[in-house]
GROMACS .gro file of C-alpha atoms in nm:
model
  198
    1MET     CA    1  -2.383  -2.804   8.099
    2ILE     CA    2  -2.112  -3.070   8.064
    3LYS     CA    3  -1.930  -2.849   7.810
    4ILE     CA    4  -1.933  -2.558   8.059
    5ILE     CA    5  -1.794  -2.781   8.335
    6LYS     CA    6  -1.516  -2.911   8.102
    7THR     CA    7  -1.427  -2.555   8.002
    8PHE     CA    8  -1.416  -2.450   8.368
    9ILE     CA    9  -1.192  -2.746   8.460
   10LEU     CA   10  -0.956  -2.683   8.165
   11SER     CA   11  -0.926  -2.313   8.249
   12GLY     CA   12  -0.843  -2.407   8.608
   13ILE     CA   13  -0.577  -2.654   8.495
   14ASN     CA   14  -0.423  -2.393   8.262
   15LEU     CA   15  -0.419  -2.137   8.542
   16VAL     CA   16  -0.233  -2.381   8.769
   17LYS     CA   17   0.015  -2.461   8.488
   18ASP     CA   18   0.078  -2.088   8.433
   19LYS     CA   19   0.139  -2.033   8.804
   20ILE     CA   20   0.383  -2.326   8.821
   21LYS     CA   21   0.569  -2.194   8.517
   22ALA     CA   22   0.583  -1.842   8.661
   23PHE     CA   23   0.719  -1.976   8.990
   24ARG     CA   24   0.987  -2.172   8.803
   25ILE     CA   25   1.090  -1.865   8.600
   26TYR     CA   26   1.104  -1.643   8.911
   27ASN     CA   27   1.319  -1.912   9.074
   28LEU     CA   28   1.555  -1.927   8.774
   29ARG     CA   29   1.581  -1.548   8.769
   30SER     CA   30   1.659  -1.530   9.141
   31LYS     CA   31   1.947  -1.777   9.092
   32LYS     CA   32   2.049  -1.641   8.749
   33GLU     CA   33   2.026  -1.990   8.603
   34SER     CA   34   1.943  -2.095   8.248
   35ASP     CA   35   1.624  -2.284   8.164
   36VAL     CA   36   1.799  -2.603   8.049
   37LYS     CA   37   1.494  -2.813   8.136
   38ARG     CA   38   1.279  -2.623   7.886
   39TRP     CA   39   1.527  -2.640   7.601
   40LYS     CA   40   1.582  -3.014   7.637
   41GLU     CA   41   1.232  -3.051   7.497
   42ASN     CA   42   1.227  -3.040   7.117
   43ASP     CA   43   0.862  -2.930   7.120
   44GLN     CA   44   0.988  -2.590   7.239
   45LEU     CA   45   1.130  -2.523   6.890
   46PHE     CA   46   0.862  -2.374   6.667
   47ASN     CA   47   0.884  -2.387   6.287
   48ASP     CA   48   0.757  -2.030   6.247
   49TRP     CA   49   1.078  -1.911   6.419
   50ASN     CA   50   1.262  -2.015   6.100
   51GLU     CA   51   1.124  -1.705   5.928
   52ARG     CA   52   1.296  -1.480   6.182
   53THR     CA   53   1.623  -1.672   6.162
   54LEU     CA   54   1.630  -1.664   5.782
   55LEU     CA   55   1.558  -1.290   5.792
   56LEU     CA   56   1.864  -1.247   6.015
   57GLY     CA   57   2.068  -1.469   5.784
   58SER     CA   58   1.975  -1.253   5.485
   59PHE     CA   59   2.200  -0.975   5.619
   60ILE     CA   60   2.510  -1.199   5.604
   61GLN     CA   61   2.726  -1.252   5.295
   62ILE     CA   62   2.748  -1.611   5.174
   63ASP     CA   63   3.130  -1.614   5.209
   64SER     CA   64   3.106  -1.539   5.583
   65LYS     CA   65   3.218  -1.766   5.864
   66VAL     CA   66   2.910  -1.781   6.085
   67ILE     CA   67   2.853  -1.896   6.441
   68GLU     CA   68   2.493  -1.919   6.554
   69PHE     CA   69   2.405  -1.904   6.922
   70GLY     CA   70   2.079  -2.076   7.013
   71ALA     CA   71   2.071  -2.255   6.677
   72GLY     CA   72   1.773  -2.477   6.757
   73ASN     CA   73   1.689  -2.668   6.439
   74MET     CA   74   1.987  -2.520   6.248
   75ILE     CA   75   1.783  -2.364   5.965
   76LEU     CA   76   2.075  -2.131   5.881
   77GLU     CA   77   2.270  -2.432   5.758
   78THR     CA   78   2.048  -2.423   5.448
   79LEU     CA   79   2.205  -2.090   5.344
   80HIS     CA   80   2.542  -2.262   5.284
   81PHE     CA   81   2.775  -2.005   5.434
   82LYS     CA   82   3.148  -2.059   5.386
   83ARG     CA   83   3.157  -2.187   5.743
   84TYR     CA   84   2.862  -2.247   5.974
   85THR     CA   85   2.881  -2.361   6.336
   86PRO     CA   86   2.560  -2.409   6.533
   87THR     CA   87   2.560  -2.382   6.912
   88ASP     CA   88   2.285  -2.427   7.166
   89ILE     CA   89   2.235  -2.483   7.536
   90VAL     CA   90   2.171  -2.854   7.464
   91LYS     CA   91   2.328  -3.072   7.193
   92ARG     CA   92   2.052  -3.138   6.941
   93ASN     CA   93   2.274  -3.253   6.656
   94PRO     CA   94   2.626  -3.407   6.630
   95LYS     CA   95   2.747  -3.088   6.454
   96MET     CA   96   2.624  -2.866   6.736
   97LEU     CA   97   2.848  -2.722   7.008
   98VAL     CA   98   2.706  -2.674   7.356
   99CYS     CA   99   2.713  -2.313   7.474
  100ASN     CA  100   2.528  -2.160   7.768
  101LEU     CA  101   2.530  -1.784   7.719
  102ASN     CA  102   2.472  -1.732   8.092
  103GLU     CA  103   2.821  -1.873   8.148
  104PRO     CA  104   3.156  -1.771   7.995
  105ILE     CA  105   3.187  -1.864   7.627
  106THR     CA  106   3.457  -2.131   7.591
  107ILE     CA  107   3.437  -2.164   7.211
  108ASP     CA  108   3.732  -2.024   7.012
  109LEU     CA  109   3.572  -1.741   6.816
  110SER     CA  110   3.883  -1.634   6.626
  111GLY     CA  111   3.778  -1.814   6.306
  112TYR     CA  112   3.439  -1.644   6.271
  113THR     CA  113   3.333  -1.320   6.104
  114ALA     CA  114   2.961  -1.315   6.193
  115ALA     CA  115   2.743  -1.415   6.489
  116VAL     CA  116   2.369  -1.480   6.491
  117PHE     CA  117   2.136  -1.456   6.793
  118SER     CA  118   1.783  -1.545   6.683
  119GLY     CA  119   1.535  -1.538   6.969
  120VAL     CA  120   1.800  -1.624   7.225
  121LEU     CA  121   1.906  -1.305   7.405
  122GLU     CA  122   1.576  -1.286   7.597
  123TYR     CA  123   1.709  -1.588   7.788
  124VAL     CA  124   2.042  -1.420   7.872
  125TYR     CA  125   2.080  -1.224   8.196
  126ASP     CA  126   2.388  -1.022   8.102
  127ILE     CA  127   2.395  -0.928   7.733
  128ASP     CA  128   2.680  -0.686   7.804
  129ALA     CA  129   2.897  -0.982   7.914
  130VAL     CA  130   2.816  -1.170   7.592
  131PHE     CA  131   2.918  -0.870   7.380
  132SER     CA  132   3.233  -0.832   7.587
  133GLU     CA  133   3.332  -1.189   7.503
  134ILE     CA  134   3.256  -1.181   7.130
  135SER     CA  135   3.351  -0.825   7.035
  136ASN     CA  136   3.723  -0.896   6.998
  137ASN     CA  137   3.662  -1.139   6.713
  138ILE     CA  138   3.323  -1.084   6.552
  139ASP     CA  139   3.284  -0.802   6.297
  140GLN     CA  140   2.915  -0.858   6.217
  141ILE     CA  141   2.626  -0.945   6.449
  142VAL     CA  142   2.264  -1.005   6.358
  143LEU     CA  143   2.016  -1.046   6.640
  144SER     CA  144   1.657  -1.024   6.747
  145TYR     CA  145   1.533  -0.895   7.080
  146CYS     CA  146   1.191  -0.816   7.221
  147CYS     CA  147   1.272  -0.487   7.394
  148SER     CA  148   1.091  -0.444   7.725
  149ASP     CA  149   0.962  -0.099   7.630
  150ASN     CA  150   0.839  -0.192   7.281
  151LEU     CA  151   0.594  -0.475   7.341
  152ASN     CA  152   0.357  -0.505   7.634
  153ILE     CA  153   0.352  -0.881   7.696
  154SER     CA  154   0.437  -1.096   7.997
  155ARG     CA  155   0.807  -1.169   7.991
  156ILE     CA  156   0.761  -1.421   8.273
  157LYS     CA  157   0.487  -1.605   8.080
  158ASN     CA  158   0.725  -1.630   7.784
  159GLY     CA  159   0.999  -1.761   8.011
  160TRP     CA  160   1.226  -1.468   7.933
  161LEU     CA  161   1.509  -1.403   8.175
  162SER     CA  162   1.611  -1.048   8.076
  163ASP     CA  163   1.425  -0.717   8.045
  164TYR     CA  164   1.644  -0.481   7.841
  165SER     CA  165   1.491  -0.167   7.695
  166LYS     CA  166   1.576  -0.057   7.340
  167ASN     CA  167   1.802   0.218   7.474
  168GLU     CA  168   1.985  -0.019   7.711
  169LEU     CA  169   2.050  -0.262   7.428
  170GLU     CA  170   2.172   0.005   7.189
  171THR     CA  171   2.401   0.144   7.460
  172ILE     CA  172   2.569  -0.199   7.472
  173PHE     CA  173   2.615  -0.196   7.094
  174GLU     CA  174   2.782   0.146   7.116
  175LYS     CA  175   2.999   0.042   7.410
  176TYR     CA  176   3.150  -0.241   7.206
  177ASN     CA  177   3.193  -0.028   6.894
  178TYR     CA  178   2.911  -0.169   6.681
  179ARG     CA  179   2.699   0.049   6.457
  180ILE     CA  180   2.343  -0.033   6.358
  181CYS     CA  181   2.340  -0.088   5.980
  182ASP     CA  182   1.982  -0.209   5.956
  183GLU     CA  183   1.689  -0.223   6.194
  184THR     CA  184   1.348  -0.377   6.130
  185GLN     CA  185   1.065  -0.550   6.315
  186TRP     CA  186   0.948  -0.910   6.322
  187ARG     CA  187   0.630  -0.976   6.521
  188GLY     CA  188   0.710  -0.699   6.767
  189GLN     CA  189   1.072  -0.803   6.804
  190THR     CA  190   1.348  -0.571   6.689
  191ILE     CA  191   1.587  -0.714   6.433
  192TYR     CA  192   1.933  -0.558   6.439
  193HIS     CA  193   2.212  -0.586   6.184
  194LEU     CA  194   2.534  -0.462   6.345
  195LYS     CA  195   2.884  -0.410   6.210
  196ARG     CA  196   3.198  -0.312   6.391
  197LYS     CA  197   3.291   0.051   6.334
  198GLY     CA  198   3.605   0.144   6.147
   0.00000   0.00000   0.00000
């Protein structure tokens, strides 16, 4: 009986937590703000995400000059690219540059040949604006995205701030003159390897 009561209380607490989180995400979405509070917490970085990031990194030549957006624990540094610059919404490491992709990018991108977005674009409202800012300099992009029409899960529960379909995303790639060189799946997320045409 006590076990049943504990289970009931815990389920009630979890339900309240989920509702508070959903309210916070709806509020962020209504204001088009980033979830800085969440990403200040290091327990939001999961080690199993490294598999996805290393998969993305496998598409990039070792002599590339790489900038990673949403670098988290900087696992790509272990691949020893010619140049590697990690960025994130909060500064987790002295090497890391702060970059909020829901605001204009102020980093000079002219020295980079490749950009990585591993599990970050779901937290970006306007992916078109991001591509607009990077497309003049970056020849190669590798990214993951959980397309809204490919996986039936709660985007609010995951804290995601954008809802692009596969077609909408690929239309952006085409608009900025990127072709899809490789496409695969990772846990229901689409992995894209893009290169500038011509």
